[in-house]
Amino acid sequence: MAAYENQDAPFERLVEVLNPVRSTAYHPLFQVSFAMQDNVFPEVAFPGLEWSTVPAPTGTSRFDLSVTVAPDGHQGLAGVIEYASDLFDRATVEAIAARYVRLLDRIVADPQARIEGYEILEPDERERVLQRWNDTSVPIPDSTIPGLFGQQVAATPDAVAVTFGDENWTYRELSNRANRLAHRLIAAGVGPETLVAVALERSPELIIALLAILEAGGAYLPIDPRYPSARTEFILRDAAPILILTDTATVSMLPDNGIPALLLETCSEQGGHWEDTAGNGRTTPLRPDNTAYVMYTSGSTGTPKGVTISHHNVVNCMVQVASSLGVPGLARVLASTSVSFDVSVLEIFAALCAGGSIDVVRDVLVLGEHRTWSGSVISTVPSVFAEVLDQIENTVSAETVVFIGEQLSGRLLGAVRAAIPGVRVVNGYGPTETTVYVTSRVMEQSDACAGESVPIGVPVRNSRVFVLGAGLRLVPVGVVGELYIAGVQLARGYLGRPGLTAERFVACPFGVPGARMYRSGDLVRWAVGGVLEFVGRADEQVKVRGFRVEPGRSRRCCCRILLFRRLW
């Protein structure tokens, strides 16, 4: 009504006051209009003449989409949709009209329901997005990370497991060292559902420490020594691990926290030799649903919170990686990601649980410094890898490059293919709360569209994804909605934060009673064929080199993250 009071204001004046971004490609104020003409066409008589109305189309759409509804003269309504033909095709517009009519039918049949509660998908379409495109269920080994690693130790004890510069460690050597350390940890009280912080520089000792904690039955809490001390102090205080596994060179870099520290130097040469890699003297058995690690992420609240991941989660992910890349495809994996980032789980345990080897380096930027590397898999964040492409062109050889943590552009995809001829590029998507990644796609040649983002793929094994709108209703194919994730990959929740866990891990209306789904906050849409396309965020969260950052947080925090460019 207030607008009607000012209807005499010139349109040009309105545009001037609102000052929107101007473009010749679209209307400056809105792109979609809906007009309800509720006035009956007046009775008009021309004595001595017969006449009829004739529509006079202009052939030009004033808006992207314009819907006009008017009385049809028979106590009903008739509608016309005008559309920009360079944005829509006739079939799409007809589908929009059919959905609108379907919505009106449901409203008339049940006028008391909430508007977002009406179902507008046809039964076949609902079955397609809910079941057919989410048909990912496969058996999961009833095992743990130490269980899978122990199988490889028994199968290939003399195969190289870890490379670090000129050093080579076999599966037997790695297992023996991890076993000795595991006994020390058990003696210190480590067991299932106990948390041990790991603060070590990247080296074989870091891998041994992770394996030893898991062998002892505990869960590891990764602490990158190069993190800002305020973040490290918060994580240690919030998680309250029973001890910190570190070394003399690193312990001085940690803030005062009162948590006992176990230095690797004090136990590397102590203890006997144990061959029992399965039991390791644990007084309490390790089960698949026990915690494997707790990884801190900022997430949608801006405050770091610990995501609790079980062995069951990791085993499913590792089997997924092995099935998609193939065991030979994990023969040599570049382990370049900080253990505080869950991509490191893929790099380390996927190879060690499949009989491959990992090449431990400081970060992925060493590829540009050494200008040579040959192996099977490089996994990294797109923006970081973009910095080394000029230095590694035709000097680095890899069968597969896996991108996770950020949106992948078609421009970078083309640059990677040019720098590493014949490489297979996999685009993965997954928040920390969903164990490394839940959708993936092997990139096709047609995906390399300069400047455009490429699809994030289809759900991986034992994962289900739902694109939902208001009222947790499934949205049609092509419509943007929020991505919800369900399945085996889901974390247990946030350490010590039941309220926040309940807020983000909500009841799943599409599963069995008690099933949960994770509200990602990411906006996506289904493309034809069941492939997901990433659109943006439902909030103001952004990512910097794989880190989630809230613009509302202090500038100092954001600057610190930006300064740690060499972390990766």
Coordinates of C-alpha atoms in Angstrom, one line a residue:
M1 CA 0.0 0.0 0.0
A2 CA 2.9 2.3 0.7
A3 CA 4.2 1.7 -2.8
Y4 CA 0.8 2.6 -4.3
E5 CA 0.9 5.9 -2.5
N6 CA 4.1 6.7 -4.4
Q7 CA 3.1 5.2 -7.7
D8 CA 3.5 8.5 -9.5
A9 CA 7.2 8.6 -8.8
P10 CA 9.1 8.2 -12.1
F11 CA 10.7 4.8 -12.6
E12 CA 14.0 6.5 -13.5
R13 CA 14.0 8.3 -10.2
L14 CA 13.4 5.0 -8.3
V15 CA 16.4 3.5 -10.1
E16 CA 18.5 6.5 -9.3
V17 CA 17.7 6.4 -5.6
L18 CA 18.3 2.6 -5.2
N19 CA 21.4 2.8 -7.4
P20 CA 21.6 -0.9 -8.3
V21 CA 24.4 -2.4 -10.3
R22 CA 23.6 -1.6 -13.9
S23 CA 23.8 -4.0 -16.8
T24 CA 22.4 -4.1 -20.3
A25 CA 21.8 -7.9 -19.7
Y26 CA 19.0 -7.6 -17.2
H27 CA 16.4 -5.4 -15.5
P28 CA 18.1 -3.2 -12.9
L29 CA 15.7 -3.9 -10.0
F30 CA 14.3 -7.5 -10.5
Q31 CA 14.5 -10.3 -13.0
V32 CA 11.2 -12.1 -12.3
S33 CA 7.7 -10.6 -12.2
F34 CA 4.3 -12.0 -11.3
A35 CA 1.1 -10.1 -12.1
M36 CA -2.4 -11.1 -11.0
Q37 CA -4.9 -9.2 -13.1
D38 CA -8.1 -9.6 -11.1
N39 CA -10.2 -7.1 -13.1
V40 CA -12.7 -8.6 -15.5
F41 CA -12.4 -7.2 -19.1
P42 CA -15.0 -4.5 -19.4
E43 CA -18.1 -4.9 -21.6
V44 CA -17.5 -2.8 -24.6
A45 CA -20.0 -2.3 -27.5
F46 CA -19.4 -0.7 -30.9
P47 CA -22.9 -0.2 -32.5
G48 CA -23.0 -1.8 -35.9
L49 CA -19.6 -3.5 -35.6
E50 CA -18.4 -6.9 -34.7
W51 CA -15.0 -7.0 -32.8
S52 CA -12.7 -9.3 -30.9
T53 CA -9.5 -8.9 -28.9
V54 CA -6.2 -9.8 -30.6
P55 CA -3.0 -10.3 -28.5
A56 CA -0.1 -8.1 -29.8
P57 CA 3.2 -9.8 -28.7
T58 CA 6.3 -7.8 -29.0
G59 CA 8.7 -10.7 -29.5
T60 CA 10.9 -9.3 -26.7
S61 CA 10.8 -10.3 -23.0
R62 CA 11.1 -7.4 -20.7
F63 CA 12.3 -9.6 -17.8
D64 CA 14.0 -12.9 -17.5
L65 CA 10.7 -14.4 -16.5
S66 CA 7.3 -12.8 -16.4
V67 CA 4.1 -14.6 -15.3
T68 CA 0.7 -13.0 -15.8
V69 CA -2.5 -14.6 -14.6
A70 CA -6.0 -13.2 -15.4
P71 CA -9.7 -14.3 -15.3
D72 CA -10.6 -16.6 -18.2
G73 CA -14.2 -15.5 -18.4
H74 CA -15.4 -18.9 -17.1
Q75 CA -14.9 -18.5 -13.4
G76 CA -11.3 -19.7 -13.8
L77 CA -7.9 -18.3 -14.4
A78 CA -5.6 -18.3 -17.5
G79 CA -1.9 -17.7 -17.4
V80 CA 0.8 -16.6 -19.8
I81 CA 4.6 -16.9 -19.2
E82 CA 7.0 -14.7 -21.1
Y83 CA 10.6 -15.7 -20.9
A84 CA 14.1 -14.7 -22.1
S85 CA 14.9 -17.3 -24.7
D86 CA 18.7 -17.0 -24.1
L87 CA 18.2 -18.1 -20.5
F88 CA 15.3 -20.6 -20.7
D89 CA 14.1 -23.1 -23.2
R90 CA 10.4 -23.9 -23.7
A91 CA 10.6 -27.3 -21.9
T92 CA 12.0 -25.6 -18.8
V93 CA 9.3 -23.0 -18.8
E94 CA 6.6 -25.6 -19.3
A95 CA 8.0 -27.5 -16.3
I96 CA 7.8 -24.3 -14.2
A97 CA 4.1 -23.8 -15.3
A98 CA 3.3 -27.4 -14.4
R99 CA 4.9 -27.1 -11.0
Y100 CA 2.9 -24.0 -10.3
V101 CA -0.4 -25.6 -11.3
R102 CA 0.6 -28.6 -9.1
L103 CA 1.2 -26.3 -6.2
L104 CA -2.2 -24.6 -6.6
D105 CA -3.9 -28.0 -6.7
R106 CA -2.3 -29.0 -3.4
I107 CA -3.2 -25.7 -1.8
V108 CA -6.8 -26.1 -2.8
A109 CA -6.9 -29.6 -1.5
D110 CA -5.3 -28.7 1.8
P111 CA -5.5 -24.9 2.4
Q112 CA -4.5 -25.1 6.1
A113 CA -0.9 -26.4 5.4
R114 CA 2.2 -24.2 5.5
I115 CA 3.3 -23.1 2.1
E116 CA 6.8 -24.7 2.3
G117 CA 5.1 -28.0 3.3
Y118 CA 3.5 -28.7 -0.1
E119 CA 5.2 -31.4 -2.3
I120 CA 5.7 -30.2 -5.8
L121 CA 7.9 -33.0 -7.1
E122 CA 6.3 -35.8 -9.2
P123 CA 6.6 -39.3 -7.7
D124 CA 9.2 -40.3 -10.3
E125 CA 11.3 -37.2 -9.8
R126 CA 11.2 -37.7 -6.0
E127 CA 12.3 -41.3 -6.4
R128 CA 15.1 -40.2 -8.7
V129 CA 16.7 -37.5 -6.4
L130 CA 16.0 -39.4 -3.2
Q131 CA 16.8 -43.0 -4.1
R132 CA 18.2 -43.6 -7.5
W133 CA 20.9 -40.9 -7.3
N134 CA 21.7 -41.9 -3.7
D135 CA 22.0 -45.6 -4.3
T136 CA 25.4 -45.9 -2.7
S137 CA 25.0 -48.6 0.0
V138 CA 27.8 -51.2 0.1
P139 CA 29.2 -53.4 2.9
I140 CA 31.9 -51.9 5.1
P141 CA 34.7 -54.0 6.6
D142 CA 34.2 -54.5 10.4
S143 CA 37.7 -53.2 11.1
T144 CA 39.7 -50.3 12.4
I145 CA 42.7 -48.4 11.1
P146 CA 45.2 -50.5 13.0
G147 CA 43.4 -53.6 11.8
L148 CA 43.7 -52.6 8.1
F149 CA 47.3 -51.4 8.6
G150 CA 48.2 -54.7 10.4
Q151 CA 46.9 -56.7 7.4
Q152 CA 49.3 -54.8 5.2
V153 CA 52.2 -55.4 7.6
A154 CA 51.5 -59.1 7.5
A155 CA 51.1 -59.1 3.7
T156 CA 54.0 -56.9 2.6
P157 CA 56.4 -56.5 5.6
D158 CA 59.4 -55.5 3.5
A159 CA 57.6 -53.1 1.1
V160 CA 58.4 -49.4 1.5
A161 CA 55.8 -47.7 3.6
V162 CA 57.2 -44.2 4.1
T163 CA 59.7 -42.1 2.3
F164 CA 61.2 -38.9 3.7
G165 CA 64.0 -37.4 1.7
D166 CA 66.6 -40.1 1.4
E167 CA 65.1 -42.2 4.2
N168 CA 62.9 -45.3 3.4
W169 CA 60.9 -47.1 6.1
T170 CA 59.4 -50.5 5.5
Y171 CA 56.0 -51.7 6.8
R172 CA 57.8 -53.9 9.4
E173 CA 60.0 -51.0 10.6
L174 CA 57.1 -48.6 10.8
S175 CA 55.0 -51.2 12.7
N176 CA 57.7 -52.1 15.2
R177 CA 58.4 -48.4 16.1
A178 CA 54.7 -47.7 16.4
N179 CA 54.2 -50.8 18.6
R180 CA 57.0 -49.8 21.0
L181 CA 55.5 -46.3 21.3
A182 CA 52.0 -47.7 21.7
H183 CA 53.1 -49.7 24.8
R184 CA 54.5 -46.5 26.3
L185 CA 51.2 -44.8 25.6
I186 CA 49.1 -47.6 27.1
A187 CA 51.3 -47.5 30.2
A188 CA 50.5 -43.7 30.4
G189 CA 46.7 -44.5 30.4
V190 CA 45.9 -44.2 26.7
G191 CA 43.0 -46.4 25.6
P192 CA 39.7 -46.2 23.7
E193 CA 38.0 -42.8 23.9
T194 CA 41.1 -41.1 25.4
L195 CA 42.6 -38.2 23.5
V196 CA 46.3 -37.6 22.8
A197 CA 47.6 -34.4 21.2
V198 CA 50.3 -34.7 18.5
A199 CA 52.6 -31.8 18.0
L200 CA 55.4 -32.7 15.6
E201 CA 57.0 -31.4 12.4
R202 CA 56.4 -33.4 9.3
S203 CA 58.6 -36.5 9.4
P204 CA 58.3 -40.3 9.7
E205 CA 58.1 -39.8 13.4
L206 CA 54.8 -38.0 12.9
I207 CA 53.4 -41.0 11.1
I208 CA 54.7 -43.3 13.8
A209 CA 53.1 -41.2 16.5
L210 CA 49.7 -41.3 14.7
L211 CA 49.8 -45.0 14.3
A212 CA 51.0 -45.6 17.8
I213 CA 48.1 -43.6 19.3
L214 CA 45.6 -45.6 17.2
E215 CA 47.4 -48.9 18.0
A216 CA 47.1 -48.0 21.7
G217 CA 43.3 -47.6 21.2
G218 CA 43.4 -43.8 21.6
A219 CA 42.3 -41.0 19.4
Y220 CA 44.8 -38.3 18.1
L221 CA 44.3 -34.6 18.3
P222 CA 46.5 -33.0 15.6
I223 CA 48.4 -29.8 16.6
D224 CA 50.3 -28.1 13.8
P225 CA 53.4 -26.4 15.4
R226 CA 53.0 -23.5 12.9
Y227 CA 49.5 -22.6 14.0
P228 CA 49.1 -19.3 15.9
S229 CA 49.7 -19.9 19.6
A230 CA 46.3 -18.6 20.6
R231 CA 44.5 -21.2 18.4
T232 CA 46.7 -24.0 19.8
E233 CA 46.1 -22.8 23.4
F234 CA 42.3 -22.8 22.8
I235 CA 42.4 -26.3 21.2
L236 CA 44.4 -27.8 24.0
R237 CA 42.2 -26.2 26.7
D238 CA 39.0 -27.2 24.9
A239 CA 39.9 -30.8 24.0
A240 CA 41.8 -31.5 27.3
P241 CA 44.0 -34.4 26.0
I242 CA 45.6 -36.6 28.6
L243 CA 49.0 -35.9 27.2
I244 CA 50.9 -34.3 24.3
L245 CA 53.1 -36.4 22.1
T246 CA 55.9 -34.2 20.9
D247 CA 59.7 -33.8 20.8
T248 CA 62.3 -31.4 22.2
A249 CA 62.4 -29.2 19.2
T250 CA 58.7 -28.6 19.2
V251 CA 57.7 -28.6 22.9
S252 CA 59.2 -25.1 23.3
M253 CA 56.9 -23.8 20.6
L254 CA 53.7 -24.8 22.5
P255 CA 51.9 -22.5 24.9
D256 CA 52.0 -23.3 28.6
N257 CA 49.0 -25.6 29.2
G258 CA 49.7 -27.9 32.2
I259 CA 49.2 -31.0 30.0
P260 CA 51.9 -33.7 30.5
A261 CA 54.2 -34.0 27.5
L262 CA 55.8 -37.3 26.2
L263 CA 59.0 -36.6 24.2
L264 CA 59.7 -39.0 21.4
E265 CA 63.4 -38.9 22.2
T266 CA 62.8 -40.5 25.6
C267 CA 61.1 -43.6 24.2
S268 CA 62.5 -44.1 20.8
E269 CA 65.3 -46.5 22.0
Q270 CA 63.5 -48.0 25.0
G271 CA 61.3 -51.1 25.1
G272 CA 61.6 -54.4 23.5
H273 CA 60.4 -55.8 20.1
W274 CA 56.7 -56.7 19.7
E275 CA 55.2 -58.5 16.8
D276 CA 51.7 -58.4 18.1
T277 CA 50.3 -55.5 16.0
A278 CA 46.7 -56.3 16.6
G279 CA 46.3 -56.5 20.4
N280 CA 49.3 -54.4 21.6
G281 CA 48.5 -55.1 25.3
R282 CA 45.3 -53.1 25.3
T283 CA 43.2 -53.9 28.3
T284 CA 40.1 -52.6 26.5
P285 CA 39.3 -53.7 23.0
L286 CA 39.3 -51.2 20.2
R287 CA 36.0 -51.1 18.3
P288 CA 35.1 -49.6 14.9
D289 CA 32.8 -47.0 16.6
N290 CA 35.6 -45.7 18.9
T291 CA 37.0 -42.3 18.1
A292 CA 40.0 -42.2 15.7
Y293 CA 40.7 -38.5 15.8
V294 CA 39.3 -35.1 16.8
M295 CA 40.0 -32.3 14.3
Y296 CA 39.2 -28.7 15.0
T297 CA 37.5 -26.5 12.4
S298 CA 36.0 -23.0 12.6
G299 CA 32.7 -23.8 10.9
S300 CA 29.6 -21.7 10.8
T301 CA 30.0 -20.3 14.4
G302 CA 33.4 -18.8 14.0
T303 CA 34.7 -20.5 17.2
P304 CA 36.9 -23.6 16.6
K305 CA 35.2 -26.8 17.5
G306 CA 36.4 -30.4 17.6
V307 CA 34.9 -32.8 15.1
T308 CA 34.9 -36.3 16.4
I309 CA 35.5 -39.0 13.7
S310 CA 35.4 -42.8 14.4
H311 CA 37.3 -45.7 12.9
H312 CA 34.1 -46.7 11.2
N313 CA 34.1 -43.4 9.4
V314 CA 37.7 -43.6 8.3
V315 CA 37.6 -47.3 7.2
N316 CA 34.6 -46.5 4.9
C317 CA 36.5 -43.5 3.5
M318 CA 39.7 -45.5 2.9
V319 CA 37.9 -48.3 1.2
Q320 CA 36.2 -45.7 -1.0
V321 CA 39.5 -44.2 -2.0
A322 CA 41.0 -47.6 -2.8
S323 CA 38.0 -48.6 -4.8
S324 CA 37.9 -45.4 -6.8
L325 CA 41.7 -45.0 -7.4
G326 CA 42.6 -48.7 -7.4
V327 CA 45.3 -50.2 -5.2
P328 CA 48.0 -49.6 -7.8
G329 CA 46.8 -46.0 -7.9
L330 CA 48.0 -45.6 -4.3
A331 CA 51.5 -46.9 -4.9
R332 CA 53.1 -43.6 -4.1
V333 CA 51.1 -40.8 -2.5
L334 CA 52.5 -37.3 -1.8
A335 CA 51.8 -36.6 1.9
S336 CA 52.0 -32.9 1.9
T337 CA 49.0 -31.7 3.9
S338 CA 49.0 -30.6 7.5
V339 CA 47.6 -33.2 9.8
S340 CA 45.3 -30.6 11.2
F341 CA 43.5 -30.7 7.8
D342 CA 41.5 -33.9 7.1
V343 CA 42.9 -34.3 3.6
S344 CA 45.9 -35.7 5.5
V345 CA 43.8 -38.7 6.5
L346 CA 43.4 -39.6 2.8
E347 CA 47.1 -39.1 2.1
I348 CA 48.4 -41.1 5.0
F349 CA 45.9 -43.9 5.8
A350 CA 44.5 -44.6 2.3
A351 CA 48.0 -45.6 1.1
L352 CA 49.1 -47.4 4.3
C353 CA 45.8 -49.4 4.5
A354 CA 46.2 -50.4 0.8
G355 CA 49.9 -51.4 0.7
G356 CA 51.1 -48.2 -0.9
S357 CA 53.8 -45.8 0.2
I358 CA 53.7 -42.2 1.3
D359 CA 56.2 -39.5 0.5
V360 CA 56.3 -37.2 3.5
V361 CA 57.2 -33.6 2.5
R362 CA 56.9 -30.2 4.2
D363 CA 54.0 -29.0 2.0
V364 CA 52.9 -29.2 -1.6
L365 CA 55.0 -26.1 -2.4
V366 CA 58.2 -28.2 -2.3
L367 CA 57.1 -29.4 -5.8
G368 CA 57.8 -26.0 -7.1
E369 CA 61.1 -25.8 -5.2
H370 CA 62.5 -29.2 -6.3
R371 CA 60.7 -29.0 -9.7
T372 CA 60.5 -32.8 -9.9
W373 CA 58.4 -35.6 -8.5
S374 CA 57.0 -38.8 -9.8
G375 CA 54.2 -40.8 -8.2
S376 CA 50.6 -41.8 -8.1
V377 CA 48.6 -39.3 -6.2
I378 CA 48.8 -35.6 -5.3
S379 CA 46.0 -34.2 -3.1
T380 CA 45.8 -30.5 -2.4
V381 CA 43.8 -27.4 -2.2
P382 CA 43.1 -25.7 -5.6
S383 CA 44.4 -22.2 -4.7
V384 CA 47.7 -23.6 -3.2
F385 CA 48.4 -25.9 -6.2
A386 CA 47.8 -23.0 -8.5
E387 CA 50.9 -21.3 -7.1
V388 CA 53.3 -24.1 -8.2
L389 CA 51.9 -24.9 -11.7
D390 CA 54.3 -22.6 -13.5
Q391 CA 57.3 -24.3 -11.8
I392 CA 56.3 -27.9 -12.3
E393 CA 55.2 -27.9 -15.9
N394 CA 56.3 -31.1 -17.6
T395 CA 58.6 -31.9 -14.6
V396 CA 56.2 -33.5 -12.2
S397 CA 54.5 -36.8 -13.1
A398 CA 51.4 -38.0 -11.3
E399 CA 48.6 -40.4 -12.3
T400 CA 45.9 -38.5 -10.2
V401 CA 45.5 -35.1 -8.7
V402 CA 42.8 -34.9 -6.1
F403 CA 41.4 -31.5 -5.2
I404 CA 39.5 -31.1 -1.9
G405 CA 38.8 -28.1 0.3
E406 CA 37.9 -25.4 -2.1
Q407 CA 35.9 -24.7 -5.3
L408 CA 37.7 -25.9 -8.4
S409 CA 37.6 -23.6 -11.4
G410 CA 37.6 -24.8 -15.0
R411 CA 40.6 -22.5 -15.6
L412 CA 42.7 -24.3 -13.0
L413 CA 41.5 -27.6 -14.3
G414 CA 42.8 -26.8 -17.8
A415 CA 46.1 -25.5 -16.4
V416 CA 46.7 -28.7 -14.4
R417 CA 46.1 -30.8 -17.5
A418 CA 48.6 -28.7 -19.4
A419 CA 51.2 -28.9 -16.7
I420 CA 50.9 -32.7 -16.1
P421 CA 49.9 -34.3 -19.4
G422 CA 47.7 -37.3 -19.1
V423 CA 46.8 -36.7 -15.4
R424 CA 43.4 -37.7 -14.0
V425 CA 41.8 -34.9 -12.0
V426 CA 39.3 -35.8 -9.3
N427 CA 37.3 -33.0 -7.7
G428 CA 36.1 -34.0 -4.2
Y429 CA 33.8 -32.2 -1.8
G430 CA 33.3 -32.7 1.9
P431 CA 33.3 -30.7 5.2
T432 CA 35.4 -32.0 8.1
E433 CA 32.2 -33.2 9.7
T434 CA 31.8 -35.8 6.9
T435 CA 35.2 -37.5 6.9
V436 CA 37.3 -36.0 4.1
Y437 CA 34.8 -36.1 1.3
V438 CA 31.3 -37.3 0.4
T439 CA 31.0 -36.4 -3.3
S440 CA 33.5 -36.7 -6.1
R441 CA 33.8 -36.5 -9.8
V442 CA 36.5 -37.6 -12.3
M443 CA 36.8 -34.6 -14.5
E444 CA 35.9 -34.9 -18.2
Q445 CA 37.4 -32.8 -21.0
S446 CA 34.0 -31.0 -21.3
D447 CA 34.4 -29.8 -17.7
A448 CA 37.3 -27.4 -18.5
C449 CA 35.3 -24.3 -19.1
A450 CA 37.5 -21.3 -18.4
G451 CA 36.5 -19.3 -15.3
E452 CA 33.6 -21.5 -14.4
S453 CA 33.4 -23.8 -11.4
V454 CA 33.3 -27.5 -12.1
P455 CA 30.7 -30.0 -10.6
I456 CA 31.5 -31.5 -7.2
G457 CA 30.2 -34.8 -8.4
V458 CA 28.0 -37.6 -7.1
P459 CA 27.8 -39.2 -3.6
V460 CA 30.5 -41.7 -2.8
R461 CA 29.9 -45.1 -1.2
N462 CA 27.5 -45.2 1.8
S463 CA 26.8 -41.4 1.5
R464 CA 23.5 -39.8 0.8
V465 CA 23.0 -36.1 -0.2
F466 CA 19.8 -34.1 -0.2
V467 CA 19.2 -30.7 -1.8
L468 CA 16.5 -29.2 0.4
G469 CA 14.5 -26.0 0.5
A470 CA 12.2 -24.5 3.2
G471 CA 10.6 -27.0 5.5
L472 CA 13.3 -29.6 4.6
R473 CA 11.5 -30.3 1.3
L474 CA 13.3 -31.8 -1.6
V475 CA 13.8 -29.2 -4.4
P476 CA 13.4 -30.0 -8.1
V477 CA 16.4 -30.7 -10.3
G478 CA 18.1 -27.5 -11.3
V479 CA 16.8 -25.6 -8.3
V480 CA 19.2 -24.2 -5.7
G481 CA 18.9 -25.5 -2.2
E482 CA 21.0 -26.3 0.9
L483 CA 23.0 -29.4 0.9
Y484 CA 22.3 -31.9 3.7
I485 CA 24.5 -35.0 4.0
A486 CA 23.6 -38.4 5.5
G487 CA 25.3 -41.8 5.7
V488 CA 28.3 -43.6 7.2
Q489 CA 30.6 -40.7 6.7
L490 CA 28.9 -38.5 9.3
A491 CA 31.0 -37.5 12.3
R492 CA 29.8 -38.4 15.8
G493 CA 29.4 -34.6 16.5
Y494 CA 31.4 -31.8 18.1
L495 CA 33.5 -32.6 21.1
G496 CA 31.8 -31.5 24.3
R497 CA 29.2 -29.4 22.5
P498 CA 25.9 -31.3 22.5
G499 CA 23.9 -28.2 21.7
L500 CA 25.9 -27.3 18.6
T501 CA 25.9 -30.9 17.6
A502 CA 22.1 -31.0 17.7
E503 CA 21.9 -27.8 15.7
R504 CA 24.1 -29.0 12.8
F505 CA 23.4 -32.8 12.9
V506 CA 19.7 -32.9 12.6
A507 CA 17.1 -35.7 12.3
C508 CA 16.9 -37.1 8.8
P509 CA 13.4 -37.4 7.5
F510 CA 14.5 -39.7 4.6
G511 CA 16.2 -42.5 6.6
V512 CA 15.4 -45.0 9.2
P513 CA 14.3 -43.9 12.7
G514 CA 17.2 -42.3 14.5
A515 CA 19.1 -41.4 11.3
R516 CA 20.9 -38.1 11.1
M517 CA 22.0 -35.7 8.4
Y518 CA 24.5 -32.8 8.5
R519 CA 23.4 -29.4 7.5
S520 CA 26.4 -28.1 5.5
G521 CA 25.3 -24.5 4.8
D522 CA 26.5 -24.9 1.2
L523 CA 24.1 -24.1 -1.7
V524 CA 24.0 -26.6 -4.5
R525 CA 21.7 -27.9 -7.2
W526 CA 21.2 -31.1 -9.0
A527 CA 22.2 -31.1 -12.7
V528 CA 20.7 -33.4 -15.2
G529 CA 22.2 -36.9 -14.7
G530 CA 22.5 -36.7 -10.9
V531 CA 25.7 -34.5 -10.7
L532 CA 25.9 -31.8 -8.0
E533 CA 26.9 -28.3 -8.8
F534 CA 28.3 -26.0 -6.1
V535 CA 26.6 -22.5 -6.1
G536 CA 27.8 -20.8 -2.9
R537 CA 27.1 -20.4 0.8
A538 CA 23.9 -19.9 2.8
D539 CA 25.9 -17.6 5.2
E540 CA 28.9 -15.3 4.9
Q541 CA 31.5 -18.0 5.5
V542 CA 34.4 -18.1 3.1
K543 CA 37.4 -20.4 2.6
V544 CA 41.0 -19.4 2.6
R545 CA 43.3 -22.2 1.4
G546 CA 40.9 -24.8 2.7
F547 CA 40.3 -23.0 6.0
R548 CA 36.8 -22.0 6.9
V549 CA 36.8 -18.3 7.9
E550 CA 34.0 -16.2 9.3
P551 CA 34.1 -12.5 8.1
G552 CA 32.6 -11.5 11.4
R553 CA 35.7 -12.7 13.2
S554 CA 38.6 -10.4 14.0
R555 CA 40.9 -9.2 11.2
R556 CA 43.8 -10.5 13.2
C557 CA 42.6 -14.1 13.0
C558 CA 42.0 -13.8 9.2
C559 CA 45.4 -12.2 8.7
R560 CA 47.2 -14.9 10.6
I561 CA 45.6 -17.6 8.4
L562 CA 46.6 -15.7 5.3
L563 CA 50.2 -15.4 6.5
F564 CA 50.5 -19.1 6.9
R565 CA 50.5 -19.6 3.2
R566 CA 53.4 -22.1 3.5
L567 CA 51.4 -24.3 5.8
W568 CA 50.3 -26.4 2.8

